[in-house]
PDB file of C-alpha atoms and ligand atoms in Angstrom:
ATOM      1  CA  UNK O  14      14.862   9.839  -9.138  1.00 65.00           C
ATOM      2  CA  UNK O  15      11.465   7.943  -9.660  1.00 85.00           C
ATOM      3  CA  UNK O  16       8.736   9.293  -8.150  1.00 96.00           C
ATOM      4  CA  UNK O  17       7.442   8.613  -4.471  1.00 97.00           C
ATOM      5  CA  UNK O  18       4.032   6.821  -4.257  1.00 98.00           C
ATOM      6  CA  UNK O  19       1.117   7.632  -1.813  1.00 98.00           C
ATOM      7  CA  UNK O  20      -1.766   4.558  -1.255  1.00 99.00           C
ATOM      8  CA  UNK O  21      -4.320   5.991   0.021  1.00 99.00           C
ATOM      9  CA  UNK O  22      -6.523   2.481   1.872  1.00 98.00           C
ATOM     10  CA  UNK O  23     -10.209   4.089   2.804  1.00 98.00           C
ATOM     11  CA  UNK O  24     -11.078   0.890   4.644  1.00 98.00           C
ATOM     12  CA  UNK O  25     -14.646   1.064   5.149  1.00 98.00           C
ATOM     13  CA  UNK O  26     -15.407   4.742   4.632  1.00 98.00           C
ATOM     14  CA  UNK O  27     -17.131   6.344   3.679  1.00 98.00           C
ATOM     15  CA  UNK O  28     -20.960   5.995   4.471  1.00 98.00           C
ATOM     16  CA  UNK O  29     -22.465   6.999   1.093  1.00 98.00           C
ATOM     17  CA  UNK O  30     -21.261   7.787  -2.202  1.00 98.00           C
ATOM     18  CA  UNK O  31     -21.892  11.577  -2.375  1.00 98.00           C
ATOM     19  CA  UNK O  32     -19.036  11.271   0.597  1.00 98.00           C
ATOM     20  CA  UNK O  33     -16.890   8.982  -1.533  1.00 98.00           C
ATOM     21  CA  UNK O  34     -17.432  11.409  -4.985  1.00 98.00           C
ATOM     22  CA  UNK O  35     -16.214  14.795  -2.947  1.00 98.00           C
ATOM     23  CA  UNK O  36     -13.108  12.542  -1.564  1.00 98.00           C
ATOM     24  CA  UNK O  37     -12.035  11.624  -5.022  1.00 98.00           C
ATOM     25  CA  UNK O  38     -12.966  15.123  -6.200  1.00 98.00           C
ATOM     26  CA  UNK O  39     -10.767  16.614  -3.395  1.00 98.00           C
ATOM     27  CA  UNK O  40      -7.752  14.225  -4.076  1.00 98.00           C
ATOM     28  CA  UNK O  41      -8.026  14.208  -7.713  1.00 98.00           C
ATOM     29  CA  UNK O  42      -7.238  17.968  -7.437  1.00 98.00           C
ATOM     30  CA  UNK O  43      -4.863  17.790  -4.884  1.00 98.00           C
ATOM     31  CA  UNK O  44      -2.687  15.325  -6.920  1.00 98.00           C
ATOM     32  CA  UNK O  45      -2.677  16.662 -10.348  1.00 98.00           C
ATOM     33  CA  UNK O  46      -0.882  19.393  -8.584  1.00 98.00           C
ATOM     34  CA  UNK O  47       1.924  17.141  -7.805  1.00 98.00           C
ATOM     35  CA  UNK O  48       5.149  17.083  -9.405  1.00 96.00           C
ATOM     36  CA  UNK O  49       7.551  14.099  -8.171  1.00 96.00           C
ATOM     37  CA  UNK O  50       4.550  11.788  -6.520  1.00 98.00           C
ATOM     38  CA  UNK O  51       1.834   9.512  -7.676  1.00 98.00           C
ATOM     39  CA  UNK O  52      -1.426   8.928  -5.921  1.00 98.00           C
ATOM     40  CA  UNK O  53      -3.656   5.868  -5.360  1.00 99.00           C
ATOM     41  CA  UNK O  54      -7.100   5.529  -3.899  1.00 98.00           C
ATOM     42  CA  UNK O  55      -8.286   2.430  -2.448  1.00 99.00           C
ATOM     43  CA  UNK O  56     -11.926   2.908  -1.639  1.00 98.00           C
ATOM     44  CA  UNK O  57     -14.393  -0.065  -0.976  1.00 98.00           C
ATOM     45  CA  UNK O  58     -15.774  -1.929  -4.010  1.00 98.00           C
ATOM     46  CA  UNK O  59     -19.478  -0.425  -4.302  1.00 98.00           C
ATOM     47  CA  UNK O  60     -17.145   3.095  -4.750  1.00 98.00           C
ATOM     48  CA  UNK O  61     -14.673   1.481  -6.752  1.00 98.00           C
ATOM     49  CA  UNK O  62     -16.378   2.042 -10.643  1.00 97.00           C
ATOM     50  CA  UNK O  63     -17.307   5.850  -9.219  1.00 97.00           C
ATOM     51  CA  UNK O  64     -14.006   6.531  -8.296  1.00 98.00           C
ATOM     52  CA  UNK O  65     -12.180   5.349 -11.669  1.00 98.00           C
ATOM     53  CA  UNK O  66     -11.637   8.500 -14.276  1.00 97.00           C
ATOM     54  CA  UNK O  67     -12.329   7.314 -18.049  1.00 94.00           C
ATOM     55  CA  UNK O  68     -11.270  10.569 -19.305  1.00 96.00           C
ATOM     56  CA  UNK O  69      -8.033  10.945 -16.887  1.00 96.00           C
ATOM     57  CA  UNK O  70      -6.993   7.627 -15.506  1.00 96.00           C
ATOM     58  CA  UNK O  71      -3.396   8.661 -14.448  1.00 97.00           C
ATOM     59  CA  UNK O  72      -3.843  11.713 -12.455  1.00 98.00           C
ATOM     60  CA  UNK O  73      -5.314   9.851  -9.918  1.00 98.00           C
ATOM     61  CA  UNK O  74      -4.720   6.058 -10.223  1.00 98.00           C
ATOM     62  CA  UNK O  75      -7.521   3.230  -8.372  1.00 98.00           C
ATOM     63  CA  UNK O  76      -6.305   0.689  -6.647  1.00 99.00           C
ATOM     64  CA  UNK O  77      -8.635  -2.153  -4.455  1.00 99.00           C
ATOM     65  CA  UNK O  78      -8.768  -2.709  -0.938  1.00 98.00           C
ATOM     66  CA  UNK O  79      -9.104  -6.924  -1.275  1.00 98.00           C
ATOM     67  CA  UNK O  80      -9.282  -9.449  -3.909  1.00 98.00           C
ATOM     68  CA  UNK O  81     -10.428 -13.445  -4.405  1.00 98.00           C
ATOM     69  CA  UNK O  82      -7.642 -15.839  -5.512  1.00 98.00           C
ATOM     70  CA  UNK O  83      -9.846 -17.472  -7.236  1.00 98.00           C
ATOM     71  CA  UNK O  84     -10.520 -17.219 -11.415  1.00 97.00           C
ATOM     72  CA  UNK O  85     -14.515 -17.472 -11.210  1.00 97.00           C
ATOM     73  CA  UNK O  86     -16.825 -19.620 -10.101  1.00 97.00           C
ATOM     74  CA  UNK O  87     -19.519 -20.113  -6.691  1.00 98.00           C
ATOM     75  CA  UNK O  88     -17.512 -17.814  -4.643  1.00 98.00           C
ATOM     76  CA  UNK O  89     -20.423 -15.579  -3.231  1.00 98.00           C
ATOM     77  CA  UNK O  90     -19.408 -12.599  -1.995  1.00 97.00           C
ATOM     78  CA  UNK O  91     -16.072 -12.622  -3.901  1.00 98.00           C
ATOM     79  CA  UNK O  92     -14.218 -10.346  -6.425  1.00 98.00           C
ATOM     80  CA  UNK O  93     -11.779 -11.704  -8.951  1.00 98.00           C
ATOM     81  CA  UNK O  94      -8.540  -9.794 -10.180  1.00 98.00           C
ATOM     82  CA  UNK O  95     -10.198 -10.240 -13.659  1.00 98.00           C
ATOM     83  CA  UNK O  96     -12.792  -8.009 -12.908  1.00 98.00           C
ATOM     84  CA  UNK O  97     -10.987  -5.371 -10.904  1.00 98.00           C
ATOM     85  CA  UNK O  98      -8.163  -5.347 -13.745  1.00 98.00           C
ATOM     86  CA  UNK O  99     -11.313  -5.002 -16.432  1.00 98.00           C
ATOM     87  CA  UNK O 100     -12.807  -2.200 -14.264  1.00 98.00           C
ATOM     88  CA  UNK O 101      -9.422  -0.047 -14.582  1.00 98.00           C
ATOM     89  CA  UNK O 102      -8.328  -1.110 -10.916  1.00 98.00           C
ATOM     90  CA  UNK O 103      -4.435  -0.828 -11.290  1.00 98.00           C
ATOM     91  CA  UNK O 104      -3.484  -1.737  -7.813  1.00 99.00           C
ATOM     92  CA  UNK O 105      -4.627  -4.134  -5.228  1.00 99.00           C
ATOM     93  CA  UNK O 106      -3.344  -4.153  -1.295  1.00 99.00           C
ATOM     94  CA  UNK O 107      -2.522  -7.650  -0.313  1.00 98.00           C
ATOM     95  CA  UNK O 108      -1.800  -9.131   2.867  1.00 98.00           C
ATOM     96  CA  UNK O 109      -3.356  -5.959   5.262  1.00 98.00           C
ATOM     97  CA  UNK O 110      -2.515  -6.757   9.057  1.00 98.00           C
ATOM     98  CA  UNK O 111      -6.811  -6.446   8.568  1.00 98.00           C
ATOM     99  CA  UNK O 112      -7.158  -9.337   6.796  1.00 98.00           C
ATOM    100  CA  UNK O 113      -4.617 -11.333   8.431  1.00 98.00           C
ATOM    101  CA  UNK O 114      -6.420 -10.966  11.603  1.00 97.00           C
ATOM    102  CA  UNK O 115      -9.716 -12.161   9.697  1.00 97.00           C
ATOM    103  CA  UNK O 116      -8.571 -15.318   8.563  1.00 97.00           C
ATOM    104  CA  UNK O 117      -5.163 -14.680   5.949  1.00 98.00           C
ATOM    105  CA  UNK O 118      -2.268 -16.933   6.059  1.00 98.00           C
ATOM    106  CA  UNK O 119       1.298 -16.494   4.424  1.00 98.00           C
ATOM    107  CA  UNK O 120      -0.220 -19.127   1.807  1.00 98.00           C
ATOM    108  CA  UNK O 121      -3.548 -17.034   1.298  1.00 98.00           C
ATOM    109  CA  UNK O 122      -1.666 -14.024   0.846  1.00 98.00           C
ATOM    110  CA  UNK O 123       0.723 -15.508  -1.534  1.00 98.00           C
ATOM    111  CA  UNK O 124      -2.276 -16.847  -3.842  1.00 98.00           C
ATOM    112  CA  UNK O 125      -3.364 -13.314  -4.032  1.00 98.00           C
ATOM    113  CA  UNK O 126      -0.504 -11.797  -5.189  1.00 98.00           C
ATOM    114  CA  UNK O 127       0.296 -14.289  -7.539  1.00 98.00           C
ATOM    115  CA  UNK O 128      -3.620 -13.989  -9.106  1.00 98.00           C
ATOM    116  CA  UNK O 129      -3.080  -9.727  -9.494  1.00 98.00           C
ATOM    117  CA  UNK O 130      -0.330 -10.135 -11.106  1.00 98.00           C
ATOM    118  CA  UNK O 131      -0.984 -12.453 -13.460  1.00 98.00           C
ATOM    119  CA  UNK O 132      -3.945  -9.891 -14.365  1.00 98.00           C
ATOM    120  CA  UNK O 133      -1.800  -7.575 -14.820  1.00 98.00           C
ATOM    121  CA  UNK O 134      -1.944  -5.233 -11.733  1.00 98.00           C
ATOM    122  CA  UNK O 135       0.423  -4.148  -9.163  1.00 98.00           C
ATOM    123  CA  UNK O 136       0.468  -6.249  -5.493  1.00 99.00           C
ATOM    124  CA  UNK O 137       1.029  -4.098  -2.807  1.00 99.00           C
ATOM    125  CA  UNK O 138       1.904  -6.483  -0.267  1.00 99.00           C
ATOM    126  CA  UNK O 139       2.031  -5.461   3.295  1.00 98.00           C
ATOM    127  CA  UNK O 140       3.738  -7.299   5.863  1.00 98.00           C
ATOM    128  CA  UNK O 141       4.926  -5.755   9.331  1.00 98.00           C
ATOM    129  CA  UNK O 142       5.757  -7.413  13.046  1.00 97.00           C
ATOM    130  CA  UNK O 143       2.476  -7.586  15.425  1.00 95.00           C
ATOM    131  CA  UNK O 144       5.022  -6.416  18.065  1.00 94.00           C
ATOM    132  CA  UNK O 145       8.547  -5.503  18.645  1.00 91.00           C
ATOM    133  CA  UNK O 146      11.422  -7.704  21.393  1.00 88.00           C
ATOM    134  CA  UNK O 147      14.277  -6.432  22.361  1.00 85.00           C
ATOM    135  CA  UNK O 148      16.304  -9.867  20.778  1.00 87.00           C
ATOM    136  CA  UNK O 149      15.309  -8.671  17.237  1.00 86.00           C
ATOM    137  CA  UNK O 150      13.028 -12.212  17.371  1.00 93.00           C
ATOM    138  CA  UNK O 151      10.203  -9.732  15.202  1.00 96.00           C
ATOM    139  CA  UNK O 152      12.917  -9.527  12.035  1.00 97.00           C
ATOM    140  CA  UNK O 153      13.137 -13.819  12.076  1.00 96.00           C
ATOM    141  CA  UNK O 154       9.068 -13.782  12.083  1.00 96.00           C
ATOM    142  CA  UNK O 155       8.632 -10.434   9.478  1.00 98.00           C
ATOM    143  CA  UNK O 156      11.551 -12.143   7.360  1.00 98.00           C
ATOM    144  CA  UNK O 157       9.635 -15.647   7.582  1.00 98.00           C
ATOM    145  CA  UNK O 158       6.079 -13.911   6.671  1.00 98.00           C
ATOM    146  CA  UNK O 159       7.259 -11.662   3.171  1.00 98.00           C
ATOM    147  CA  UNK O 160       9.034 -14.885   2.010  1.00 98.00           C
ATOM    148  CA  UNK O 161       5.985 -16.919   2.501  1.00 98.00           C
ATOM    149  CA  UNK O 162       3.944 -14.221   1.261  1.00 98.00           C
ATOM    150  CA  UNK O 163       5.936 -14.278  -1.773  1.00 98.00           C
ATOM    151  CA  UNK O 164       6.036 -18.444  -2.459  1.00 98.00           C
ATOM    152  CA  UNK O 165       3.944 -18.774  -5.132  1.00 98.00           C
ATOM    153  CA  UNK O 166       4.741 -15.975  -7.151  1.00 97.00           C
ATOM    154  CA  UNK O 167       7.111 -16.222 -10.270  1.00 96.00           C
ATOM    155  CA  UNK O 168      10.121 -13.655 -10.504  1.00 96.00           C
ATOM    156  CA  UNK O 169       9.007 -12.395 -13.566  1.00 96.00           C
ATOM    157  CA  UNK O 170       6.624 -10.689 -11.192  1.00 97.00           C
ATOM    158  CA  UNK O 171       8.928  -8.910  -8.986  1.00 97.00           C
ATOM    159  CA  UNK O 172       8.810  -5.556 -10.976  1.00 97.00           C
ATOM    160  CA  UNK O 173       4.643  -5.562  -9.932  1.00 98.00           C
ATOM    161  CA  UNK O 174       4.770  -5.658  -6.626  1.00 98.00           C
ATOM    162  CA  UNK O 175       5.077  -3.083  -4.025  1.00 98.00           C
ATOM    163  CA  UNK O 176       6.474  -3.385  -0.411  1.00 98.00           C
ATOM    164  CA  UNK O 177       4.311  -2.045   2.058  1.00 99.00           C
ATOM    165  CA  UNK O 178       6.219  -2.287   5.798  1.00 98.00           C
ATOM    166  CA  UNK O 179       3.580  -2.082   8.226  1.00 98.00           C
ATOM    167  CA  UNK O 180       3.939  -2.758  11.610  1.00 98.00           C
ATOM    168  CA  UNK O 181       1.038  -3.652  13.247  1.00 98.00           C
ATOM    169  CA  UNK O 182       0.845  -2.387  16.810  1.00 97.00           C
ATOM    170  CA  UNK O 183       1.572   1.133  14.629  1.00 98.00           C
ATOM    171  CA  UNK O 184      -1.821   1.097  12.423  1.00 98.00           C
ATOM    172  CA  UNK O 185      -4.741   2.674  13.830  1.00 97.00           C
ATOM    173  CA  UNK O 186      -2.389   4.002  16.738  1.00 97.00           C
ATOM    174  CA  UNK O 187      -1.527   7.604  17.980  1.00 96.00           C
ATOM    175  CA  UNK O 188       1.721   7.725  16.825  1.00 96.00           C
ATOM    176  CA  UNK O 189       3.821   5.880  13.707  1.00 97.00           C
ATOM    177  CA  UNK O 190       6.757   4.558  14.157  1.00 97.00           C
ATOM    178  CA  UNK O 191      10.021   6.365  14.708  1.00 98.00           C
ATOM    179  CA  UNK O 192      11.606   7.373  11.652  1.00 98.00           C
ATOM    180  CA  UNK O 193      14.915   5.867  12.269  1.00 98.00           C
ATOM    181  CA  UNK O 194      13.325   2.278  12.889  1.00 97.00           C
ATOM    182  CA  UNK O 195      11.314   2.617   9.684  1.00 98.00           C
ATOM    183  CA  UNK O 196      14.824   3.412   7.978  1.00 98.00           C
ATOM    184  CA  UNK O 197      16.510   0.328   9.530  1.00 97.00           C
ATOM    185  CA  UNK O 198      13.699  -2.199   8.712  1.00 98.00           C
ATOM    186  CA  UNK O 199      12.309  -1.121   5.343  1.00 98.00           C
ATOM    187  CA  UNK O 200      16.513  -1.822   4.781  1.00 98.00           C
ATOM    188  CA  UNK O 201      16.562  -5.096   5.705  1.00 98.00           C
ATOM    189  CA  UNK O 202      12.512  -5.550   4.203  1.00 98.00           C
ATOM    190  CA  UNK O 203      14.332  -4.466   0.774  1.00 98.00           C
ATOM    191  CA  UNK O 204      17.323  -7.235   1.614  1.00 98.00           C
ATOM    192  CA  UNK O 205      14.575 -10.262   1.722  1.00 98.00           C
ATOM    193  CA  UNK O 206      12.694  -9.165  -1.125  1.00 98.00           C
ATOM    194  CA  UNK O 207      16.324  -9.211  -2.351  1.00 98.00           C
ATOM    195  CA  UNK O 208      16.816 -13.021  -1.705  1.00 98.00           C
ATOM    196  CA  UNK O 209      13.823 -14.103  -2.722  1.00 98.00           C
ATOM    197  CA  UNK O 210      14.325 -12.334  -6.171  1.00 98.00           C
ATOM    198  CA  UNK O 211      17.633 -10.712  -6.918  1.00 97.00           C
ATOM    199  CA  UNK O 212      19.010  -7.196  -5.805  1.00 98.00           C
ATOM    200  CA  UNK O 213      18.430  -5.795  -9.225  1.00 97.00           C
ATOM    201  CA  UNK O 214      14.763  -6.329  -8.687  1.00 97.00           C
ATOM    202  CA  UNK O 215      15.150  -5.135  -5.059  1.00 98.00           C
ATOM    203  CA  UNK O 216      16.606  -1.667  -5.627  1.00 97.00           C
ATOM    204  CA  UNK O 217      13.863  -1.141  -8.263  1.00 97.00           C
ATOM    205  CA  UNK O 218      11.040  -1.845  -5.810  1.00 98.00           C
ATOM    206  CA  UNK O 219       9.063   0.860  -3.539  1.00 98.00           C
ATOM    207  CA  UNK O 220       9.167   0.182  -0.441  1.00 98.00           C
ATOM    208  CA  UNK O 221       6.510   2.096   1.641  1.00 98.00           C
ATOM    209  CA  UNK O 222       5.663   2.882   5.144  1.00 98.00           C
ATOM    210  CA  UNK O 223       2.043   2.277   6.581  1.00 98.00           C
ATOM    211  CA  UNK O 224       1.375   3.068  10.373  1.00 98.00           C
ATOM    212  CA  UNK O 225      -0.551   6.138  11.794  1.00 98.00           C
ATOM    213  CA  UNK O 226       1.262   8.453   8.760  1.00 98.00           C
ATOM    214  CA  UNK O 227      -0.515  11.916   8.712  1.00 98.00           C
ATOM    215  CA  UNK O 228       0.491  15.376   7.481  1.00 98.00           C
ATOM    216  CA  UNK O 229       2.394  16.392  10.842  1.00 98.00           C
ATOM    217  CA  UNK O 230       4.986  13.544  10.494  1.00 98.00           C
ATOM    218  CA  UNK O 231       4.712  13.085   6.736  1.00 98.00           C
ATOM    219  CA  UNK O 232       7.799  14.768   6.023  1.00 97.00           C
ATOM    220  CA  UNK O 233      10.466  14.070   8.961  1.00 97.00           C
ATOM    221  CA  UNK O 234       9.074  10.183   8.124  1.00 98.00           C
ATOM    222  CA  UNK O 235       9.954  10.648   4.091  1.00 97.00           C
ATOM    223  CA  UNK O 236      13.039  12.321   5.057  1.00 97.00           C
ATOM    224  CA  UNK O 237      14.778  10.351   7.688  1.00 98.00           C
ATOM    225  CA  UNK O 238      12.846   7.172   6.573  1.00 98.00           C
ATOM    226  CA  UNK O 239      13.892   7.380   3.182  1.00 97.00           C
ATOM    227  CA  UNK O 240      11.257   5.177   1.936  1.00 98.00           C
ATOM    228  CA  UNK O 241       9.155   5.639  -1.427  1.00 98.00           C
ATOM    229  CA  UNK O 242       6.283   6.441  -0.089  1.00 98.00           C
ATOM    230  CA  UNK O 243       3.633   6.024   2.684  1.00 98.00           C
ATOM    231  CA  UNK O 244       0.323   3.369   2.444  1.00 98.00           C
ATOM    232  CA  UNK O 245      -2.307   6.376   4.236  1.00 98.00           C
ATOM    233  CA  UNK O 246      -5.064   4.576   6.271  1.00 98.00           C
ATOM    234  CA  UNK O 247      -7.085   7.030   8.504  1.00 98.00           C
ATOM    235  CA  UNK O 248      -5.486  10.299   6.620  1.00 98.00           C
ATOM    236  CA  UNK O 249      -6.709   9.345   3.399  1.00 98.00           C
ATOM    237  CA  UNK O 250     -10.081  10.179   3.736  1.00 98.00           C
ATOM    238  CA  UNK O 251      -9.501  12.862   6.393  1.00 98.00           C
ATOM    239  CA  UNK O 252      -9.879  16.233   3.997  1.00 97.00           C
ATOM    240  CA  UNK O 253      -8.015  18.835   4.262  1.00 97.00           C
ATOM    241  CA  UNK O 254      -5.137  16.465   6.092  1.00 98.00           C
ATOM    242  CA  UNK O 255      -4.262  14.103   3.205  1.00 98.00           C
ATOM    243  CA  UNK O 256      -3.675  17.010   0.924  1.00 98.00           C
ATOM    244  CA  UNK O 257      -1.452  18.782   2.896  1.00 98.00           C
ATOM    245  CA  UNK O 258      -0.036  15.047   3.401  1.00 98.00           C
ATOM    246  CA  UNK O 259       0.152  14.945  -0.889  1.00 98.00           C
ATOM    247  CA  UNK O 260       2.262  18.566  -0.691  1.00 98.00           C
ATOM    248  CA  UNK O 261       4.310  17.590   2.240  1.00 97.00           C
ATOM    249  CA  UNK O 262       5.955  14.170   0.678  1.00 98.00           C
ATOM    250  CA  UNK O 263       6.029  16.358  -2.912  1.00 97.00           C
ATOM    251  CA  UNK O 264       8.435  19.148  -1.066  1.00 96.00           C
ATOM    252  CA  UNK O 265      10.506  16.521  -0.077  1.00 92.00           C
ATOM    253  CA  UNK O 266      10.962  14.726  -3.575  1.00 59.00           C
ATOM    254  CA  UNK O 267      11.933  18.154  -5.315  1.00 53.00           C
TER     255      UNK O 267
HETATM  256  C1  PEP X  10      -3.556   1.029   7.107  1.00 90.90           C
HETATM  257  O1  PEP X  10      -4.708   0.675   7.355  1.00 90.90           O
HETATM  258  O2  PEP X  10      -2.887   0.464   6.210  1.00 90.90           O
HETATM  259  C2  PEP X  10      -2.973   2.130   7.877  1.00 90.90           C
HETATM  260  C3  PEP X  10      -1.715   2.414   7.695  1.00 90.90           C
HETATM  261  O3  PEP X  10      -3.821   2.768   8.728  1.00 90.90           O
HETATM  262  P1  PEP X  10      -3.517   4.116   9.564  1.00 90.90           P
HETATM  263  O4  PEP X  10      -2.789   5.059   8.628  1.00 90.90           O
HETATM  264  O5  PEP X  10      -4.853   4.629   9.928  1.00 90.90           O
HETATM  265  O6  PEP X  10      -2.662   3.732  10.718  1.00 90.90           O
END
């Protein structure tokens, strides 16, 4: 069985960097205690270099909460995936319901996915319904956005990307989704990515959950849900909830 995999996506928290040090700290712990899952923090950029372990990269892997499609060049304000890769960033989240609202299309998304991988990091590449009909109309729209997402990026790239399903009206929100529905469409999320690349590549990929995940309905979500893992907004920096998140989804891989 491979192991389950926990993103943990700060967003803009903390305030200062003594915060972000004592979250690392805290997780760092928490996950080299683990057994069957591996553990990701996304924090901002300016906590990014802090939060990256020279002496013990793996325990507790760095990811990046954005990144520019661009190589280099006059793109002020901009990070490239050259950089982040160079840093020791190993993953970068792509295609949050976040940026989408600030400006992302399909196209966007699917330039920066294709410029991660090709430095050598893992996508994870979240796409999820804004809301949910009775017709099933949301599958046509969430089917339409992971295959655009996914346009410009080779198959040979398939194995770096990870599936985050995150439905939109269920981030930020007081409750996540029902586990049953997450079961049904991180299914038929897996059957797209599927199509686009080949079933081989599909039953390889982790698919994750994102949406109001905490360390009350951690476990019924892993179990019923049967996905690979969760992508942690909120929780994530919440101390000691995410840890008791980390032991909860580790019970249920033993
Ligand atoms: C997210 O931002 O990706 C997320 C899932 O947030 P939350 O867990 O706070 O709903």
């Amino acid at each position: 069985m491979s192991k389950k995999l926990i993103i943990g996506n700060w967003k803009m928290n903390p305030s200062t960097l003594d915060e972000a040090k004592n979250i690392i700290r805290k997780t760092r712990t928490a996950a080299g205690k683990l057994h069957n899952t591996n553990v990701v923090a996304c924090p901002p950029f300016v906590f990014v270099f802090s939060a990256i372990s020279k002496r013990d990269p793996d325990t507790l892997e760095v990811g990046a909460q954005a990144v520019s499609f661009e190589e280099d060049g006059p793109h002020t304000g901009e990070v490239s995936a050259a950089m982040l890769k160079n840093l020791g960033v190993r993953y970068v989240i792509v295609g949050h319901s976040e940026e989408r609202a600030s400006g992302d299309t399909d196209d966007v998304v699917s330039k920066r996915v294709k410029a991660v991988v090709e430095a050598g990091m893992k996508a994870v590449l979240c796409v999820g319904e804004k809301v949910r009909d009775e017709g099933g109309t949301y599958l046509e729209a969430l089917k339409d956005q992971l295959r655009n997402s996914l346009a410009r990026v080779p198959a040979t790239a398939a194995k770096n990307i990870i599936l985050a399903y995150e439905p939109v009206w269920a981030i930020g929100a007081q409750e996540a989704m029902q586990a049953q529905q997450i079961l049904e469409t991180t299914i038929f999320v897996r059957k797209v990515f599927s199509d686009v690349f080949s079933q081989n590549q599909a039953m390889k990929a982790l698919v994750l959950y994102g949406g109001s995940v905490n360390f009350r309905n951690a476990h019924e979500i892993m179990i019923i849900g049967k996905v690979d893992g969760f992508l942690v907004g909120r929780e994530s920096v919440n101390m000691p909830g995410f840890v008791e998140l980390l032991k909860a989804v580790d019970a249920v891989a033993d």
